[in-house]
mmCIF file of C-alpha atoms in Angstrom:
data_model
loop_
_atom_site.group_PDB
_atom_site.id
_atom_site.type_symbol
_atom_site.label_atom_id
_atom_site.label_comp_id
_atom_site.label_asym_id
_atom_site.label_seq_id
_atom_site.Cartn_x
_atom_site.Cartn_y
_atom_site.Cartn_z
ATOM 1 C CA MET A 18 -10.925 -2.931 4.598
ATOM 2 C CA SER A 19 -8.090 -1.476 2.505
ATOM 3 C CA GLU A 20 -6.377 -4.830 2.045
ATOM 4 C CA GLN A 21 -9.667 -6.438 1.058
ATOM 5 C CA LYS A 22 -10.301 -3.597 -1.400
ATOM 6 C CA LEU A 23 -6.953 -4.360 -3.029
ATOM 7 C CA GLU A 24 -7.756 -8.063 -3.318
ATOM 8 C CA VAL A 25 -11.218 -7.405 -4.738
ATOM 9 C CA PHE A 26 -9.822 -5.002 -7.329
ATOM 10 C CA ASN A 27 -7.128 -7.445 -8.442
ATOM 11 C CA VAL A 28 -9.656 -10.219 -9.033
ATOM 12 C CA LEU A 29 -12.193 -8.012 -10.818
ATOM 13 C CA ASN A 30 -9.559 -6.217 -12.896
ATOM 14 C CA SER A 31 -8.046 -9.526 -13.994
ATOM 15 C CA LEU A 32 -11.472 -10.831 -15.015
ATOM 16 C CA ASP A 33 -12.083 -7.614 -16.928
ATOM 17 C CA ARG A 34 -8.862 -8.261 -18.863
ATOM 18 C CA GLY A 35 -10.004 -11.687 -19.949
ATOM 19 C CA TYR A 36 -8.391 -14.004 -17.400
ATOM 20 C CA GLU A 37 -10.320 -17.047 -16.174
ATOM 21 C CA VAL A 38 -11.443 -17.225 -12.556
ATOM 22 C CA GLU A 39 -9.643 -20.533 -11.983
ATOM 23 C CA ASP A 40 -6.301 -19.054 -13.127
ATOM 24 C CA ILE A 41 -6.746 -15.934 -11.001
ATOM 25 C CA LEU A 42 -7.499 -17.980 -7.912
ATOM 26 C CA LYS A 43 -4.441 -20.168 -8.430
ATOM 27 C CA GLU A 44 -2.157 -17.132 -8.571
ATOM 28 C CA GLY A 45 -3.933 -14.794 -6.161
ATOM 29 C CA GLN A 46 -3.282 -13.920 -2.553
ATOM 30 C CA PHE A 47 -6.407 -13.757 -0.415
ATOM 31 C CA GLY A 48 -5.132 -12.639 2.974
ATOM 32 C CA THR A 49 -8.469 -11.323 4.227
ATOM 33 C CA PHE A 50 -10.416 -14.358 3.002
ATOM 34 C CA PRO A 51 -10.072 -17.871 4.481
ATOM 35 C CA SER A 52 -9.909 -19.338 0.973
ATOM 36 C CA ALA A 53 -10.232 -18.498 -2.711
ATOM 37 C CA GLN A 54 -13.805 -19.803 -2.726
ATOM 38 C CA ASP A 55 -14.652 -17.481 0.151
ATOM 39 C CA CYS A 56 -13.422 -14.626 -2.014
ATOM 40 C CA ILE A 57 -15.694 -15.658 -4.883
ATOM 41 C CA ASP A 58 -18.628 -16.110 -2.493
ATOM 42 C CA TYR A 59 -18.028 -12.578 -1.223
ATOM 43 C CA LEU A 60 -17.929 -11.129 -4.742
ATOM 44 C CA VAL A 61 -21.184 -12.876 -5.636
ATOM 45 C CA LYS A 62 -22.855 -11.830 -2.380
ATOM 46 C CA GLU A 63 -21.824 -8.189 -2.843
ATOM 47 C CA GLY A 64 -23.100 -8.164 -6.420
ATOM 48 C CA TYR A 65 -19.757 -7.894 -8.211
ATOM 49 C CA LEU A 66 -20.074 -11.258 -9.996
ATOM 50 C CA ALA A 67 -22.990 -13.002 -11.680
ATOM 51 C CA CYS A 68 -23.226 -16.344 -13.411
ATOM 52 C CA GLU A 69 -25.790 -17.605 -15.911
ATOM 53 C CA GLY A 70 -25.066 -21.185 -14.979
ATOM 54 C CA GLY A 71 -26.995 -21.135 -11.730
ATOM 55 C CA ALA A 72 -25.232 -18.533 -9.612
ATOM 56 C CA ILE A 73 -27.456 -16.176 -7.681
ATOM 57 C CA THR A 74 -26.680 -13.023 -5.704
ATOM 58 C CA ALA A 75 -27.558 -12.395 -2.068
ATOM 59 C CA GLU A 76 -29.986 -9.695 -3.155
ATOM 60 C CA GLU A 77 -31.770 -12.104 -5.495
ATOM 61 C CA ILE A 78 -32.024 -14.716 -2.754
ATOM 62 C CA SER A 79 -33.471 -12.181 -0.327
ATOM 63 C CA LYS A 80 -36.151 -11.177 -2.842
ATOM 64 C CA LYS A 81 -36.950 -14.725 -3.925
ATOM 65 C CA TYR A 82 -37.194 -16.485 -0.532
ATOM 66 C CA THR A 83 -39.021 -15.739 2.699
ATOM 67 C CA VAL A 84 -37.428 -16.395 6.091
ATOM 68 C CA ALA A 85 -39.436 -19.613 6.314
ATOM 69 C CA ASP A 86 -38.206 -20.701 2.879
ATOM 70 C CA LEU A 87 -34.594 -20.011 3.836
ATOM 71 C CA LYS A 88 -34.886 -21.955 7.074
ATOM 72 C CA GLY A 89 -36.374 -24.854 5.159
ATOM 73 C CA LEU A 90 -33.493 -24.867 2.661
ATOM 74 C CA LEU A 91 -30.936 -24.664 5.442
ATOM 75 C CA LYS A 92 -32.589 -27.473 7.381
ATOM 76 C CA GLU A 93 -32.485 -29.706 4.294
ATOM 77 C CA LYS A 94 -28.722 -29.124 4.098
ATOM 78 C CA GLY A 95 -28.206 -29.748 7.802
ATOM 79 C CA LEU A 96 -27.186 -26.152 8.433
ATOM 80 C CA LYS A 97 -27.966 -23.789 11.290
ATOM 81 C CA VAL A 98 -31.419 -22.169 10.884
ATOM 82 C CA SER A 99 -31.287 -19.427 13.531
ATOM 83 C CA GLY A 100 -30.507 -15.770 12.868
ATOM 84 C CA LYS A 101 -31.820 -12.752 11.007
ATOM 85 C CA LYS A 102 -32.801 -12.978 7.337
ATOM 86 C CA GLN A 103 -29.494 -11.562 6.056
ATOM 87 C CA GLU A 104 -27.593 -14.152 8.094
ATOM 88 C CA LEU A 105 -29.731 -16.889 6.561
ATOM 89 C CA VAL A 106 -29.127 -15.480 3.087
ATOM 90 C CA ASP A 107 -25.353 -15.386 3.611
ATOM 91 C CA ARG A 108 -25.419 -18.954 4.927
ATOM 92 C CA ILE A 109 -27.403 -20.406 2.011
ATOM 93 C CA LEU A 110 -25.649 -18.424 -0.724
ATOM 94 C CA PRO A 111 -22.659 -20.770 -1.277
ATOM 95 C CA VAL A 112 -24.996 -23.778 -1.134
ATOM 96 C CA LEU A 113 -27.263 -22.442 -3.878
ATOM 97 C CA ASN A 114 -24.235 -21.582 -6.012
ATOM 98 C CA GLU A 115 -22.462 -24.936 -5.650
ATOM 99 C CA GLY A 116 -23.374 -25.962 -9.183
ATOM 100 C CA ALA A 117 -22.222 -22.769 -10.818
ATOM 101 C CA SER A 118 -19.197 -23.096 -13.061
ATOM 102 C CA ALA A 119 -16.410 -20.697 -12.067
ATOM 103 C CA GLY A 120 -15.568 -20.138 -15.702
ATOM 104 C CA ASN A 121 -19.025 -18.641 -16.328
ATOM 105 C CA TYR A 122 -18.742 -15.783 -13.859
ATOM 106 C CA GLU A 123 -19.254 -12.357 -15.376
ATOM 107 C CA LEU A 124 -18.652 -8.853 -14.051
ATOM 108 C CA THR A 125 -21.734 -6.887 -13.090
ATOM 109 C CA ASP A 126 -22.262 -3.162 -13.659
ATOM 110 C CA LYS A 127 -21.334 -2.658 -10.025
ATOM 111 C CA ALA A 128 -18.004 -4.361 -10.650
ATOM 112 C CA GLN A 129 -17.291 -2.219 -13.718
ATOM 113 C CA GLU A 130 -18.011 0.914 -11.708
ATOM 114 C CA PHE A 131 -15.724 -0.299 -8.907
ATOM 115 C CA ILE A 132 -12.876 -0.872 -11.374
ATOM 116 C CA LYS A 133 -13.373 2.566 -12.920
ATOM 117 C CA GLU A 134 -13.445 4.361 -9.566
ATOM 118 C CA ASN A 135 -10.317 2.573 -8.348
ATOM 119 C CA ASP A 136 -8.202 2.368 -11.494
ATOM 120 C CA TRP A 137 -5.314 3.933 -9.552
ATOM 121 C CA ILE A 138 -4.875 0.534 -7.849
ATOM 122 C CA ASP A 139 -3.654 -0.915 -11.155
ATOM 123 C CA LEU A 140 -0.812 1.617 -11.174
ATOM 124 C CA TYR A 141 -0.108 0.899 -7.510
ATOM 125 C CA MET A 142 0.305 -2.819 -8.254
ATOM 126 C CA PHE A 143 2.502 -2.114 -11.278
ATOM 127 C CA ALA A 144 4.860 0.418 -9.724
ATOM 128 C CA LEU A 145 4.296 1.107 -6.029
ATOM 129 C CA ALA A 146 3.685 -2.229 -4.322
ATOM 130 C CA ALA A 147 6.898 -1.807 -2.301
ATOM 131 C CA PHE A 148 4.977 0.725 -0.212
ATOM 132 C CA ARG A 149 2.005 0.171 2.096
ATOM 133 C CA PHE A 150 -1.291 0.151 0.237
ATOM 134 C CA GLU A 151 -3.036 2.074 3.031
ATOM 135 C CA ASP A 152 -0.439 4.873 2.813
ATOM 136 C CA TYR A 153 -0.853 5.246 -0.924
ATOM 137 C CA GLU A 154 -4.639 5.031 -0.714
ATOM 138 C CA THR A 155 -4.638 7.937 1.741
ATOM 139 C CA TYR A 156 -2.293 9.898 -0.533
ATOM 140 C CA VAL A 157 -4.553 9.349 -3.560
ATOM 141 C CA GLU A 158 -7.619 10.482 -1.617
ATOM 142 C CA GLY A 159 -5.861 13.767 -0.831
ATOM 143 C CA SER A 160 -4.617 14.428 -4.366
ATOM 144 C CA SER A 161 -6.394 16.372 -7.114
ATOM 145 C CA ALA A 162 -3.717 15.576 -9.717
ATOM 146 C CA SER A 163 -3.945 12.951 -12.459
ATOM 147 C CA LYS A 164 -3.212 9.304 -11.730
ATOM 148 C CA ILE A 165 0.336 9.521 -13.126
ATOM 149 C CA GLU A 166 1.154 12.883 -11.517
ATOM 150 C CA THR A 167 -0.156 11.654 -8.160
ATOM 151 C CA ALA A 168 2.119 8.612 -8.325
ATOM 152 C CA LEU A 169 5.154 10.693 -9.340
ATOM 153 C CA ASN A 170 4.492 13.190 -6.546
ATOM 154 C CA PHE A 171 4.217 10.326 -4.061
ATOM 155 C CA CYS A 172 7.577 8.970 -5.237
ATOM 156 C CA ASP A 173 9.185 12.397 -4.923
ATOM 157 C CA GLU A 174 7.968 12.687 -1.341
ATOM 158 C CA VAL A 175 9.358 9.237 -0.552
ATOM 159 C CA LEU A 176 12.726 10.192 -2.063
ATOM 160 C CA SER A 177 12.903 13.474 -0.131
ATOM 161 C CA ARG A 178 11.849 11.917 3.166
ATOM 162 C CA THR A 179 14.227 8.970 2.951
ATOM 163 C CA LEU A 180 17.190 11.226 2.135
ATOM 164 C CA VAL A 181 16.505 13.332 5.220
ATOM 165 C CA ASN A 182 16.079 10.223 7.391
ATOM 166 C CA ASN A 183 19.056 8.326 5.909
ATOM 167 C CA GLN A 184 16.818 5.446 4.794
ATOM 168 C CA PHE A 185 18.893 4.504 1.787
ATOM 169 C CA LEU A 186 17.268 1.164 0.976
ATOM 170 C CA ILE A 187 13.810 2.768 0.878
ATOM 171 C CA PHE A 188 15.308 5.571 -1.212
ATOM 172 C CA LEU A 189 16.343 2.951 -3.796
ATOM 173 C CA ASP A 190 12.800 1.542 -3.717
ATOM 174 C CA GLY A 191 11.572 5.049 -4.457
ATOM 175 C CA LEU A 192 13.790 5.327 -7.529
ATOM 176 C CA THR A 193 12.588 1.950 -8.791
ATOM 177 C CA ALA A 194 8.970 2.940 -8.182
ATOM 178 C CA LYS A 195 9.360 6.229 -10.051
ATOM 179 C CA ALA A 196 10.972 4.426 -12.988
ATOM 180 C CA HIS A 197 8.011 2.043 -13.151
ATOM 181 C CA VAL A 198 5.464 4.864 -12.988
ATOM 182 C CA TYR A 199 7.081 6.261 -16.143
ATOM 183 C CA ALA A 200 7.041 2.801 -17.731
ATOM 184 C CA TYR A 201 3.323 2.503 -16.928
ATOM 185 C CA ASP A 202 2.872 5.775 -18.811
ATOM 186 C CA ASN A 203 4.969 4.404 -21.730
ATOM 187 C CA ASP A 204 7.726 6.966 -21.101
ATOM 188 C CA TYR A 205 10.627 4.550 -21.426
ATOM 189 C CA GLY A 206 13.255 7.274 -21.706
ATOM 190 C CA SER A 207 12.458 8.506 -18.191
ATOM 191 C CA PHE A 208 12.111 4.902 -17.038
ATOM 192 C CA LEU A 209 15.646 4.169 -18.224
ATOM 193 C CA ASP A 210 17.004 7.332 -16.602
ATOM 194 C CA TYR A 211 15.638 6.447 -13.164
ATOM 195 C CA ASP A 212 16.590 2.794 -13.408
ATOM 196 C CA LEU A 213 20.142 3.840 -14.321
ATOM 197 C CA GLN A 214 20.156 6.197 -11.362
ATOM 198 C CA ARG A 215 19.072 3.302 -9.164
ATOM 199 C CA TYR A 216 21.947 1.194 -10.539
ATOM 200 C CA ILE A 217 24.587 3.920 -10.132
ATOM 201 C CA LEU A 218 23.590 4.820 -6.578
ATOM 202 C CA GLY A 219 23.338 1.142 -5.718
ATOM 203 C CA LEU A 220 27.074 0.960 -6.382
ATOM 204 C CA ASN A 221 27.675 4.287 -4.645
ATOM 205 C CA PRO A 222 25.430 4.394 -1.550
ATOM 206 C CA ILE A 223 24.607 7.778 -0.085
ATOM 207 C CA SER A 224 24.461 6.205 3.376
ATOM 208 C CA LEU A 225 24.513 2.626 4.576
ATOM 209 C CA ASP A 226 24.665 1.379 8.153
ATOM 210 C CA ALA A 227 25.927 -2.047 9.200
ATOM 211 C CA GLN A 228 22.423 -3.472 9.666
ATOM 212 C CA SER A 229 21.334 -2.440 6.166
ATOM 213 C CA TYR A 230 24.615 -3.610 4.652
ATOM 214 C CA ALA A 231 24.107 -7.088 6.090
ATOM 215 C CA ILE A 232 21.166 -7.623 3.694
ATOM 216 C CA TYR A 233 22.422 -5.393 0.897
ATOM 217 C CA ASN A 234 22.871 -6.481 -2.708
ATOM 218 C CA VAL A 235 25.088 -3.983 -4.517
ATOM 219 C CA ILE A 236 23.520 -4.908 -7.852
ATOM 220 C CA ASP A 237 19.790 -5.595 -7.821
ATOM 221 C CA GLU A 238 18.951 -8.361 -10.300
ATOM 222 C CA ALA A 239 15.466 -7.007 -11.059
ATOM 223 C CA ASN A 240 17.044 -3.638 -11.856
ATOM 224 C CA ILE A 241 19.365 -5.260 -14.400
ATOM 225 C CA ILE A 242 16.528 -7.282 -15.960
ATOM 226 C CA ASN A 243 14.484 -4.107 -16.396
ATOM 227 C CA LEU A 244 17.378 -2.277 -18.019
ATOM 228 C CA ARG A 245 18.132 -5.231 -20.296
ATOM 229 C CA ASN A 246 14.519 -5.608 -21.422
ATOM 230 C CA VAL A 247 14.176 -1.960 -22.402
ATOM 231 C CA LEU A 248 17.536 -1.815 -24.148
ATOM 232 C CA GLU A 249 16.835 -5.020 -26.095
ATOM 233 C CA LYS A 250 13.321 -4.096 -27.206
ATOM 234 C CA LEU A 251 13.617 -0.361 -27.840
ATOM 235 C CA ASP A 252 16.086 1.911 -29.602
ATOM 236 C CA MET A 253 17.163 4.156 -26.733
ATOM 237 C CA GLY A 254 20.316 5.606 -28.306
ATOM 238 C CA SER A 255 23.808 5.437 -26.804
ATOM 239 C CA LEU A 256 23.810 3.778 -23.395
ATOM 240 C CA LYS A 257 27.230 5.282 -22.615
ATOM 241 C CA LYS A 258 26.039 8.847 -23.238
ATOM 242 C CA ARG A 259 22.931 8.275 -21.144
ATOM 243 C CA PHE A 260 25.006 6.670 -18.376
ATOM 244 C CA ASP A 261 27.400 9.650 -18.327
ATOM 245 C CA ARG A 262 24.498 12.090 -18.104
ATOM 246 C CA ILE A 263 22.802 10.228 -15.263
ATOM 247 C CA TRP A 264 26.097 9.865 -13.408
ATOM 248 C CA ASN A 265 26.487 13.639 -13.458
ATOM 249 C CA LEU A 266 22.885 14.113 -12.276
ATOM 250 C CA CYS A 267 23.553 11.821 -9.306
ATOM 251 C CA LYS A 268 26.177 14.285 -7.991
ATOM 252 C CA ILE A 269 28.031 11.576 -6.095
ATOM 253 C CA LYS A 270 30.144 13.115 -3.331
ATOM 254 C CA ASN A 271 31.812 9.980 -2.009
ATOM 255 C CA THR A 272 32.517 7.456 -4.756
ATOM 256 C CA THR A 273 32.583 3.811 -3.734
ATOM 257 C CA VAL A 274 32.929 2.223 -7.183
ATOM 258 C CA PRO A 275 34.669 4.387 -9.831
ATOM 259 C CA LYS A 276 32.604 5.592 -12.781
ATOM 260 C CA LYS A 277 34.486 3.565 -15.431
ATOM 261 C CA THR A 278 34.197 0.421 -13.340
ATOM 262 C CA CYS A 279 30.479 1.032 -12.775
ATOM 263 C CA TYR A 280 29.864 1.201 -16.503
ATOM 264 C CA LYS A 281 31.990 -1.880 -17.283
ATOM 265 C CA ILE A 282 30.106 -3.887 -14.644
ATOM 266 C CA LEU A 283 26.783 -2.629 -16.017
ATOM 267 C CA GLN A 284 27.712 -3.906 -19.471
ATOM 268 C CA ARG A 285 28.760 -7.267 -18.053
ATOM 269 C CA ALA A 286 25.526 -7.587 -16.068
ATOM 270 C CA ILE A 287 23.341 -6.676 -19.053
ATOM 271 C CA ASP A 288 25.278 -9.163 -21.190
ATOM 272 C CA GLY A 289 24.351 -11.951 -18.776
ATOM 273 C CA ALA A 290 27.146 -12.173 -16.207
ATOM 274 C CA ASP A 291 26.273 -13.903 -12.929
ATOM 275 C CA ILE A 292 24.831 -11.203 -10.644
ATOM 276 C CA GLU A 293 25.668 -13.101 -7.469
ATOM 277 C CA GLU A 294 29.325 -13.334 -8.475
ATOM 278 C CA LEU A 295 29.427 -9.659 -9.416
ATOM 279 C CA ASN A 296 27.965 -8.737 -6.046
ATOM 280 C CA PHE A 297 30.507 -10.870 -4.211
ATOM 281 C CA ASP A 298 33.437 -9.349 -6.125
ATOM 282 C CA LEU A 299 32.185 -5.794 -5.580
ATOM 283 C CA LYS A 300 31.761 -6.304 -1.854
ATOM 284 C CA GLU A 301 35.178 -7.862 -1.522
ATOM 285 C CA LYS A 302 36.961 -5.127 -3.474
ATOM 286 C CA TYR A 303 35.054 -1.947 -2.643
ATOM 287 C CA PHE A 304 32.477 -2.362 0.116
ATOM 288 C CA ASN A 305 33.583 -4.551 3.023
ATOM 289 C CA LYS A 306 36.427 -2.341 4.172
ATOM 290 C CA LYS A 307 34.553 0.928 3.629
ATOM 291 C CA PHE A 308 31.498 -0.132 5.594
ATOM 292 C CA GLY A 309 33.451 -1.733 8.411
ATOM 293 C CA ILE A 310 32.646 -5.378 7.734
#
């Protein structure tokens, strides 16, 4: 049910923000539904969507038609007529709504309440999607803190746990997630600090086994894009001073790439250098020998 809850929220939240149903369905992932239309049928049946252009909810059908009426409608369409009334309603629902225009669907009060009660999912999608939805849902249910504080606390627990368990790649995901939680809260100074920390430790891994190294990118392209976007759009002061401060906070015990080199490569990456080539050069010069490749 958790995965379906996530899918339902994404569709309803997108509609609430003004997107058209057709565009949402083209972009969406509907893992728990056989098709996009099945998703819409479900939302109509459950009373989340209504449409003036002919769409009708399952509740309205149940009130409007008797069992005999429903069987008659189903027989006309060549559909199965056996089953309890709710089964008949569910079977006839998509047929009665065939003429409804997808663009005319509107959110019901039930949908608005669902969005309000689950607004934490929006933050999950923005910042925490690297982690299992079910795990975060459980964490939210057990938290009495605000939406932002809950997300930050979750990230801190991920960072602590992965350090203890030497799960360095997940640790980097935790840094990225925490940076994005701050960005969601419009705290771009903290966002930049954690994204810089992710960059610096990416070049100076705390721990990295051979299996992880086989799929490891020293510089993460998304990390560089995030840094570039913030630096280009906002006045964040001296990047060098901020870099020096974050380097000191990282407390690197075993340097892989020297500090001056890290900063020079950061500048090159932000200025548009080829990330794949930078990764290749870094592995050749600093990583392959150290990690036994």
